[in-house]
Short mmCIF file of C-alpha atoms in Angstrom, two decimals:
data_model
loop_
_atom_site.label_atom_id
_atom_site.label_comp_id
_atom_site.label_asym_id
_atom_site.label_seq_id
_atom_site.Cartn_x
_atom_site.Cartn_y
_atom_site.Cartn_z
CA MET A 1 -19.16 86.59 113.38
CA PHE A 2 -17.04 85.42 116.30
CA ALA A 3 -15.57 89.17 116.66
CA PHE A 4 -19.00 90.55 116.22
CA LEU A 5 -20.19 88.22 119.46
CA ALA A 6 -17.03 89.49 121.03
CA ALA A 7 -17.96 93.28 120.47
CA ILE A 8 -21.40 92.38 121.85
CA LEU A 9 -19.95 91.25 124.90
CA CYS A 10 -17.69 93.89 125.63
CA PHE A 11 -20.54 96.46 125.09
CA SER A 12 -22.91 94.55 127.67
CA ALA A 13 -19.99 94.38 130.26
CA LEU A 14 -19.52 98.27 129.83
CA GLY A 15 -23.22 98.76 130.23
CA SER A 16 -23.66 96.73 133.45
CA GLY A 17 -20.68 98.78 134.95
CA ARG A 18 -18.68 95.89 135.66
CA VAL A 19 -15.20 96.94 136.36
CA VAL A 20 -12.06 94.62 136.44
CA HIS A 21 -9.31 96.23 138.45
CA GLY A 22 -5.77 95.52 137.76
CA GLN A 23 -2.87 95.55 139.61
CA ASN A 24 -2.32 99.23 139.10
CA ALA A 25 -4.33 101.10 141.46
CA LYS A 26 -3.70 104.37 139.37
CA GLY A 27 -6.03 102.99 136.42
CA SER A 28 -8.09 100.62 135.16
CA ARG A 29 -9.00 98.71 132.07
CA PHE A 30 -11.64 96.61 130.42
CA ILE A 31 -10.65 93.17 129.08
CA CYS A 32 -13.05 92.05 126.26
CA THR A 33 -13.25 88.37 125.93
CA ALA A 34 -14.71 86.15 123.23
CA ILE A 35 -17.01 83.60 124.33
CA PRO A 36 -18.85 80.89 121.94
CA VAL A 37 -22.34 81.40 120.61
CA ASP A 38 -24.06 78.60 122.88
CA ALA A 39 -22.23 79.41 125.88
CA ASP A 40 -23.76 81.44 129.10
CA PRO A 41 -22.32 84.72 129.61
CA SER A 42 -22.79 84.53 133.08
CA CYS A 43 -20.21 81.63 133.48
CA PRO A 44 -16.76 82.75 134.22
CA ILE A 45 -14.53 82.56 131.35
CA PRO A 46 -10.74 82.14 131.60
CA ALA A 47 -8.83 84.98 130.95
CA VAL A 48 -6.56 85.00 127.82
CA PRO A 49 -3.05 85.26 128.67
CA LEU A 50 -1.36 88.37 127.19
CA GLN A 51 2.22 87.91 125.41
CA SER A 52 4.52 89.89 127.72
CA SER A 53 6.49 92.83 125.76
CA SER A 54 9.75 91.75 127.10
CA VAL A 55 9.69 88.81 124.95
CA GLN A 56 8.64 90.99 121.77
CA GLU A 57 11.65 93.43 122.37
CA GLU A 58 13.92 90.15 122.80
CA ASP A 59 12.82 89.07 119.46
CA LEU A 60 13.05 92.34 117.69
CA LYS A 61 16.67 92.84 119.21
CA ASN A 62 17.75 89.43 118.31
CA THR A 63 16.31 90.06 114.49
CA VAL A 64 18.20 93.53 114.05
CA ILE A 65 21.66 91.66 115.24
CA GLN A 66 21.41 89.20 112.69
CA LEU A 67 20.38 91.95 110.08
CA ARG A 68 23.27 94.09 111.03
CA GLU A 69 25.83 91.08 110.90
CA THR A 70 24.26 89.87 107.49
CA ILE A 71 24.79 93.70 106.22
CA LEU A 72 28.36 93.81 107.60
CA HIS A 73 29.06 90.60 105.71
CA GLN A 74 28.04 91.65 102.81
CA LYS A 75 29.76 95.01 102.87
CA GLU A 76 33.06 93.18 103.19
CA THR A 77 32.11 90.72 100.47
CA ILE A 78 31.14 94.31 98.38
CA VAL A 79 34.91 95.53 99.35
CA ASP A 80 36.65 92.65 98.61
CA GLN A 81 35.04 92.18 95.02
CA VAL A 82 35.40 96.18 94.21
CA GLY A 83 39.11 95.91 95.03
CA THR A 84 39.63 92.73 92.65
CA ILE A 85 37.57 94.62 89.96
CA LYS A 86 39.94 98.01 90.43
CA GLU A 87 42.86 95.42 90.13
CA LEU A 88 41.57 93.85 87.14
CA THR A 89 40.82 97.37 85.61
CA SER A 90 44.24 98.18 86.14
CA LYS A 91 46.15 95.56 84.70
CA LEU A 92 43.59 95.83 81.63
CA SER A 93 44.70 99.27 81.29
CA ARG A 94 48.32 98.32 81.33
CA CYS A 95 47.67 95.66 78.67
CA GLU A 96 45.85 98.00 76.43
CA SER A 97 48.70 100.75 76.66
CA ALA A 98 51.27 97.93 76.07
CA PRO A 99 50.97 97.08 72.37
CA GLY A 100 50.81 100.89 71.28
CA GLU A 101 54.35 101.37 72.95
CA SER A 102 55.92 98.22 71.81
CA PHE A 103 57.58 99.48 68.97
CA LEU A 104 59.24 103.09 68.11
CA GLY A 105 60.90 103.54 64.64
CA GLY A 106 60.67 99.54 63.84
CA LYS A 107 62.70 98.73 66.98
CA TYR A 108 60.91 97.52 70.14
CA ARG A 109 61.19 99.77 73.48
CA ASN A 110 60.69 97.91 76.71
CA LYS A 111 58.50 99.54 79.20
CA GLY A 112 58.48 97.07 81.94
CA SER A 113 61.31 95.76 84.19
CA TRP A 114 62.73 91.93 84.57
CA ARG A 115 63.27 89.84 87.32
CA LYS A 116 66.58 88.49 88.31
CA ASP A 117 65.32 85.12 87.50
CA GLY A 118 64.62 86.22 83.68
CA THR A 119 60.76 86.09 83.97
CA ASN A 120 58.82 89.31 82.73
CA THR A 121 56.71 91.25 85.02
CA MET A 122 52.84 92.31 84.31
CA GLY A 123 53.80 95.49 82.72
CA ASP A 124 56.73 94.29 80.71
CA LEU A 125 56.67 93.12 77.05
CA PRO A 126 59.27 90.57 75.61
CA ARG A 127 61.79 91.74 73.30
CA ASP A 128 60.48 89.81 70.51
CA PRO A 129 57.13 90.80 68.82
CA SER A 130 55.68 87.23 68.72
CA GLU A 131 56.93 86.56 72.37
CA THR A 132 55.03 90.16 73.10
CA ILE A 133 51.91 88.77 71.55
CA ASP A 134 52.15 85.20 73.15
CA HIS A 135 52.78 86.90 76.73
CA LEU A 136 50.06 89.27 76.30
CA GLY A 137 47.48 86.09 75.17
CA LYS A 138 48.41 84.03 78.30
CA THR A 139 47.94 87.29 80.63
CA MET A 140 44.54 87.62 79.06
CA GLN A 141 43.72 84.32 79.29
CA ASN A 142 44.92 84.31 83.12
CA LEU A 143 42.72 87.42 83.83
CA ARG A 144 39.77 85.74 82.01
CA SER A 145 40.04 82.47 84.21
CA ARG A 146 40.42 84.75 87.54
CA LEU A 147 37.32 86.69 86.60
CA GLU A 148 35.41 83.12 85.96
CA ASN A 149 36.85 81.98 89.51
CA LEU A 150 35.94 85.24 91.00
CA GLU A 151 32.15 85.06 89.40
CA GLN A 152 31.83 81.45 90.60
CA HIS A 153 32.93 82.53 94.35
CA MET A 154 30.47 85.52 94.26
CA ARG A 155 27.61 83.06 93.06
CA ALA A 156 28.49 80.59 95.72
CA ASN A 157 28.31 83.35 98.31
CA LEU A 158 25.15 84.80 97.12
CA SER A 159 23.49 81.50 97.05
CA GLY A 160 23.89 81.20 101.01
CA ILE A 161 22.92 85.18 101.67
CA SER A 162 20.27 87.40 100.87
CA PHE A 163 22.40 89.81 98.15
CA PRO A 164 20.64 92.94 96.77
CA ASN A 165 19.51 92.40 93.16
CA GLU A 166 20.84 95.67 92.09
CA LEU A 167 24.52 95.17 93.34
CA ARG A 168 24.45 91.67 91.95
CA ASP A 169 23.12 93.03 88.83
CA LEU A 170 25.97 95.93 88.79
CA LEU A 171 28.75 93.14 89.24
CA GLN A 172 27.59 90.93 86.65
CA ARG A 173 27.61 93.79 84.02
CA ARG A 174 30.88 95.09 85.26
CA LEU A 175 32.38 91.55 84.96
CA GLY A 176 30.52 90.92 81.37
CA VAL A 177 32.00 94.27 80.17
CA LEU A 178 35.45 93.07 81.53
CA GLU A 179 35.17 89.83 79.86
CA ASN A 180 34.04 91.72 76.64
CA GLN A 181 36.85 94.01 76.48
CA LEU A 182 39.47 91.21 77.35
CA LEU A 183 37.93 89.26 74.33
CA LYS A 184 38.50 92.24 72.12
CA LYS A 185 41.73 93.00 73.16
CA VAL A 186 42.91 89.27 72.42
CA THR A 187 41.16 89.62 69.05
CA GLU A 188 43.19 92.78 68.47
CA LEU A 189 46.23 90.70 69.46
CA GLU A 190 45.79 88.33 66.98
CA GLU A 191 45.20 90.62 64.10
CA GLU A 192 48.08 92.54 64.97
CA LYS A 193 50.21 89.12 65.11
CA THR A 194 48.74 88.37 61.81
CA GLN A 195 49.66 91.87 60.58
CA LEU A 196 53.22 91.66 62.06
CA TYR A 197 53.44 88.10 60.19
CA ASN A 198 52.36 89.77 56.73
CA GLU A 199 54.70 92.59 57.10
CA THR A 200 57.78 90.50 58.13
CA ALA A 201 57.03 88.49 54.77
CA ALA A 202 56.77 91.49 52.84
CA HIS A 203 59.96 92.62 54.16
CA ARG A 204 61.48 89.20 53.45
CA HIS A 205 60.48 89.60 49.87
CA ARG A 206 61.79 93.00 49.59
CA THR A 207 64.82 91.94 51.16
CA GLU A 208 65.24 88.86 48.45
CA SER A 209 64.29 91.13 45.67
CA THR A 210 66.94 93.65 46.84
CA LEU A 211 69.50 90.99 46.53
CA SER A 212 68.42 89.47 43.45
CA SER A 213 68.60 92.90 41.83
CA LEU A 214 72.07 93.22 43.38
CA LEU A 215 73.14 89.97 41.88
CA GLU A 216 71.74 90.82 38.42
CA ARG A 217 73.85 94.09 38.60
CA ILE A 218 76.77 92.19 39.79
CA THR A 219 76.36 89.88 37.03
CA GLU A 220 76.29 92.87 34.46
CA LEU A 221 79.04 94.45 35.99
CA GLU A 222 81.21 90.96 35.28
CA LYS A 223 79.83 91.02 31.67
CA GLY A 224 81.27 94.72 31.53
CA SER A 225 84.71 93.20 32.62
CA SER A 226 84.82 90.90 29.96
CA PRO A 227 88.17 90.78 28.36
CA PHE A 228 86.42 91.30 24.78
CA LYS A 229 85.38 94.49 23.52
CA SER A 230 81.73 93.45 24.01
CA PRO A 231 80.39 90.63 25.66
CA GLU A 232 79.06 88.94 22.73
CA GLY A 233 82.12 89.83 20.67
CA PHE A 234 84.01 86.38 20.60
CA LYS A 235 83.85 83.14 18.77
CA VAL A 236 84.51 79.67 19.94
CA THR A 237 87.20 77.81 17.93
CA LEU A 238 87.37 73.82 17.64
CA PRO A 239 90.32 73.28 15.22
CA LEU A 240 90.55 69.49 15.88
CA ARG A 241 88.08 66.50 15.24
CA THR A 242 88.31 64.98 18.45
CA ASN A 243 85.62 63.77 21.28
CA TYR A 244 87.20 66.11 24.11
CA LEU A 245 86.98 69.44 22.50
CA TYR A 246 83.80 71.30 23.05
CA GLY A 247 81.76 74.45 24.34
CA ARG A 248 78.84 74.18 27.01
CA VAL A 249 76.13 76.48 27.11
CA LYS A 250 75.57 77.25 30.86
CA LYS A 251 71.71 78.19 30.42
CA SER A 252 69.37 75.59 29.79
CA LEU A 253 66.10 75.60 27.94
CA PRO A 254 62.45 75.66 29.23
CA GLU A 255 59.49 73.72 27.70
CA MET A 256 58.94 75.14 24.44
CA TYR A 257 56.39 74.88 21.79
CA ALA A 258 58.56 76.61 19.12
CA PHE A 259 61.94 77.76 18.64
CA THR A 260 64.61 79.68 16.43
CA VAL A 261 68.23 79.22 16.72
CA CYS A 262 70.78 81.38 14.66
CA MET A 263 74.59 81.46 14.47
CA TRP A 264 77.46 82.16 12.53
CA LEU A 265 79.56 79.38 11.24
CA LYS A 266 82.89 78.79 9.66
CA SER A 267 84.25 75.52 8.45
CA SER A 268 86.22 73.82 5.60
CA ALA A 269 86.08 70.07 7.13
CA ASN A 270 85.40 67.15 4.96
CA PRO A 271 83.71 64.62 5.12
CA GLY A 272 81.03 66.97 6.65
CA ILE A 273 81.26 69.82 9.31
CA GLY A 274 80.17 67.78 12.39
CA THR A 275 77.62 68.99 14.79
CA PRO A 276 77.85 72.51 15.29
CA PHE A 277 75.42 72.12 18.46
CA SER A 278 73.35 69.60 20.18
CA TYR A 279 70.80 69.82 22.91
CA GLY A 280 70.25 66.49 25.05
CA VAL A 281 67.55 65.84 28.13
CA PRO A 282 67.22 63.02 30.28
CA GLY A 283 65.75 59.86 28.21
CA GLN A 284 66.27 61.73 24.94
CA ALA A 285 69.97 62.89 23.84
CA ASN A 286 68.54 63.78 20.50
CA GLU A 287 66.05 66.43 21.54
CA ILE A 288 67.82 68.91 19.12
CA VAL A 289 70.67 68.51 17.08
CA LEU A 290 72.13 70.26 13.89
CA ILE A 291 74.57 67.60 12.31
CA GLU A 292 76.48 67.06 8.73
CA TRP A 293 77.78 63.75 9.44
CA GLY A 294 79.99 61.98 6.52
CA ASN A 295 78.70 63.02 2.99
CA ASN A 296 75.22 63.40 4.14
CA PRO A 297 73.54 67.04 4.09
CA ILE A 298 72.87 68.92 6.85
CA GLU A 299 70.28 67.44 9.19
CA LEU A 300 68.09 68.45 11.95
CA LEU A 301 67.00 66.11 14.48
CA ILE A 302 63.95 66.76 17.16
CA ASN A 303 63.21 64.18 19.30
CA ASP A 304 65.20 61.68 17.08
CA LYS A 305 63.16 62.59 14.19
CA VAL A 306 65.09 63.70 11.31
CA ALA A 307 64.75 66.60 8.13
CA GLN A 308 67.30 67.47 5.77
CA LEU A 309 68.31 70.97 5.24
CA PRO A 310 69.31 72.64 2.19
CA LEU A 311 72.23 74.23 3.52
CA SER A 312 75.87 74.57 2.34
CA VAL A 313 78.46 75.91 4.60
CA ARG A 314 81.97 73.72 3.86
CA ASP A 315 83.59 76.81 1.76
CA GLY A 316 85.47 78.08 4.79
CA GLN A 317 83.53 81.32 4.75
CA TRP A 318 81.19 82.73 7.70
CA HIS A 319 77.85 81.89 6.96
CA HIS A 320 74.90 83.17 9.10
CA ILE A 321 72.48 79.95 9.49
CA CYS A 322 69.13 80.22 11.32
CA ILE A 323 66.25 77.59 11.84
CA THR A 324 62.99 78.10 13.15
CA TRP A 325 60.64 75.17 14.25
CA THR A 326 56.96 74.90 15.48
CA THR A 327 55.16 71.98 17.31
CA ARG A 328 52.12 72.74 15.22
CA ASP A 329 52.31 70.23 12.22
CA GLY A 330 56.18 70.32 12.76
CA LEU A 331 56.81 73.08 10.46
CA TRP A 332 60.46 74.03 9.93
CA GLU A 333 62.22 76.47 8.14
CA ALA A 334 65.89 77.00 6.98
CA TYR A 335 67.89 80.31 6.63
CA GLN A 336 71.23 81.02 5.27
CA ASP A 337 72.57 84.39 4.94
CA GLY A 338 69.17 86.02 5.68
CA GLU A 339 67.65 83.90 2.95
CA LYS A 340 65.29 80.95 3.41
CA LEU A 341 66.37 78.31 1.43
CA GLY A 342 63.65 75.36 2.37
CA SER A 343 60.76 74.80 4.69
CA GLY A 344 58.79 71.48 5.50
CA GLU A 345 56.53 69.84 8.00
CA ASN A 346 55.78 66.79 10.06
CA LEU A 347 59.12 66.94 11.94
CA ALA A 348 58.12 65.65 15.49
CA PRO A 349 54.62 67.29 15.34
CA TRP A 350 53.05 68.10 18.53
CA HIS A 351 56.06 67.39 20.33
CA PRO A 352 57.01 69.85 22.86
CA ILE A 353 60.84 70.57 23.38
CA LYS A 354 61.60 69.16 26.96
CA PRO A 355 63.10 71.42 29.52
CA GLY A 356 66.37 70.66 32.01
CA GLY A 357 68.67 69.41 29.23
CA VAL A 358 72.24 70.38 28.06
CA ILE A 359 73.54 72.59 25.38
CA ILE A 360 76.76 71.29 23.65
CA LEU A 361 78.48 73.15 21.03
CA GLY A 362 80.84 71.05 18.59
CA GLN A 363 79.89 67.71 19.71
CA GLU A 364 76.56 65.13 19.33
CA GLN A 365 75.45 63.64 22.70
CA ASP A 366 74.92 60.03 23.25
CA THR A 367 74.07 60.61 27.02
CA VAL A 368 73.07 63.84 28.43
CA GLY A 369 76.37 66.22 28.50
CA GLY A 370 78.68 63.20 27.47
CA ARG A 371 79.64 60.29 25.24
CA PHE A 372 80.90 62.28 22.44
CA ASP A 373 81.85 60.64 18.99
CA ALA A 374 85.06 62.29 17.53
CA THR A 375 83.72 61.27 13.83
CA GLN A 376 80.71 63.77 14.69
CA ALA A 377 82.45 66.37 16.30
CA PHE A 378 82.36 70.06 14.66
CA VAL A 379 85.76 71.34 13.15
CA GLY A 380 85.61 75.06 12.60
CA GLU A 381 84.43 78.39 14.68
CA ILE A 382 81.36 79.29 16.26
CA THR A 383 79.85 82.50 17.12
CA HIS A 384 76.74 84.77 18.20
CA PHE A 385 74.57 81.14 18.88
CA ASN A 386 71.40 82.86 20.16
CA MET A 387 68.20 80.91 20.81
CA TRP A 388 64.38 82.33 20.85
CA ASP A 389 61.13 80.41 22.22
CA ARG A 390 59.25 81.63 19.39
CA VAL A 391 59.57 81.55 15.34
CA LEU A 392 61.48 84.70 14.35
CA ARG A 393 60.31 86.76 11.39
CA PRO A 394 62.18 86.56 8.23
CA ILE A 395 62.93 90.36 8.32
CA ASP A 396 64.45 89.86 11.72
CA ILE A 397 66.75 87.16 10.36
CA MET A 398 67.72 89.11 7.26
CA ASN A 399 68.57 92.16 9.41
CA MET A 400 71.08 89.96 11.71
CA ALA A 401 72.56 88.51 8.63
CA ASN A 402 73.31 91.62 6.81
CA CYS A 403 74.34 93.14 10.13
CA SER A 404 72.20 95.98 9.96
CA SER A 405 70.45 94.98 13.60
CA TYR A 406 71.39 92.40 16.58
CA MET A 407 68.92 90.53 18.64
CA PRO A 408 70.31 88.67 21.45
CA GLY A 409 68.25 85.56 22.23
CA ASN A 410 65.67 85.67 24.84
CA ILE A 411 66.22 82.21 26.16
CA VAL A 412 69.88 81.91 25.49
CA PRO A 413 71.84 84.87 24.68
CA TRP A 414 75.70 84.75 23.27
CA VAL A 415 77.50 86.30 26.17
CA ASP A 416 81.39 85.61 27.09
CA ASP A 417 80.09 84.44 31.04
CA ASN A 418 77.52 82.34 29.64
CA VAL A 419 79.95 79.73 27.39
CA GLU A 420 82.32 77.40 28.97
CA ILE A 421 85.15 75.53 26.66
CA PHE A 422 86.85 72.61 27.50
CA GLY A 423 89.54 70.23 26.10
CA GLY A 424 91.63 72.67 24.22
CA ALA A 425 88.91 74.66 22.48
CA THR A 426 89.47 78.63 22.95
CA LYS A 427 87.45 81.71 23.10
CA VAL A 428 88.86 84.50 21.01
CA ALA A 429 87.87 88.17 20.39
CA LEU A 430 85.82 88.54 17.50
CA GLU A 431 83.58 91.36 15.99
CA ILE A 432 81.63 89.74 13.34
CA CYS A 433 80.15 92.44 11.68
CA GLU A 434 83.34 94.15 11.65
CA ASP A 435 85.22 91.26 10.26
CA GLN A 436 82.52 91.16 7.46
CA LEU A 437 82.76 94.55 6.49
CA LEU A 438 86.60 93.89 6.26
CA GLY A 439 85.71 90.87 4.06
CA SER A 440 87.66 88.01 5.92
#
């Protein structure tokens, strides 16, 4: 309404022919003045002061200068950030190219340079693979920390100035990409470290297997260098009834739930042949014992439980003896020269044979490996003492007794380097089957 009234007044002024002359004589201009509705138009109205054009120009000039300074400051900040990003990108590229060139033919190939103080530069890799991974991991962490500090610094700068949204989003995306690349690289390095550890463990296992094979081969060669015709072609001779002549088997027994023990015996001692063999473990010296003591028959002891065997070997001839036993119901069988002469049950039923003991040939043990009694010593000769962790078939026992086949024990085989002798006992060459054919 106020503007409408002002327009009417201006029109009235033009119509009345009133002219207001300005300071410039060459031209004239009309000034429309707004007056209140209830005011008298004929009353002089105070002129509205006009804003000087020079003041407006000064304000615009100051605004332009401020905008220019802001743009220059933003340009410098952008140049600094772009330079930092290029530096981080270059270092990331060098880090990415390092693992692929770390090894050549299983050996480390150094691509960097070392300072005089012994520290490694950015482009270098340590000589040890684990140090390489740790060094790169630390570098990745350092770069990530620098990126975080840079982002915080940029945020602090952005909070005080009007920064273009497009550039800010571009920098944030670039920083996000760099951070993801660093995290991916760290993950790859961790996986490579795990792979290197697995490869090292596999290589160590292969090395140990190779060494074990070499040791077994050396053992076989040592067996081949036996002074006897064959590694099993010997006998142990125990000529006197003493408490210091005996043989010792180097191998011990595992835990067993059944066994078969076979041997060739030759003795004419009286009364009783003594103890051909005994097996003692900590806490039980009579874990397995075969003994003929005094005028008693041959007895088999298992866990100090006794069974009498219907065997007779005092005639001074070679006899093949086999004894089988199983923990199931304590079943046992006794063979002489391939023929089963007796069997029974309830001999230490459900008792497993304990591991880690000592096998002695020719003596009965009162403690593990010692305290022998001369009255229980074996007098005679022993050969082909073999032991299995199962019950052999009667046909297998018959074939060994008539020399139609030979089966070394899978737990205790009769071989030269597996038997030690003490106290004057001797090891003499003997091919038992050839001796049997000759009738000696």
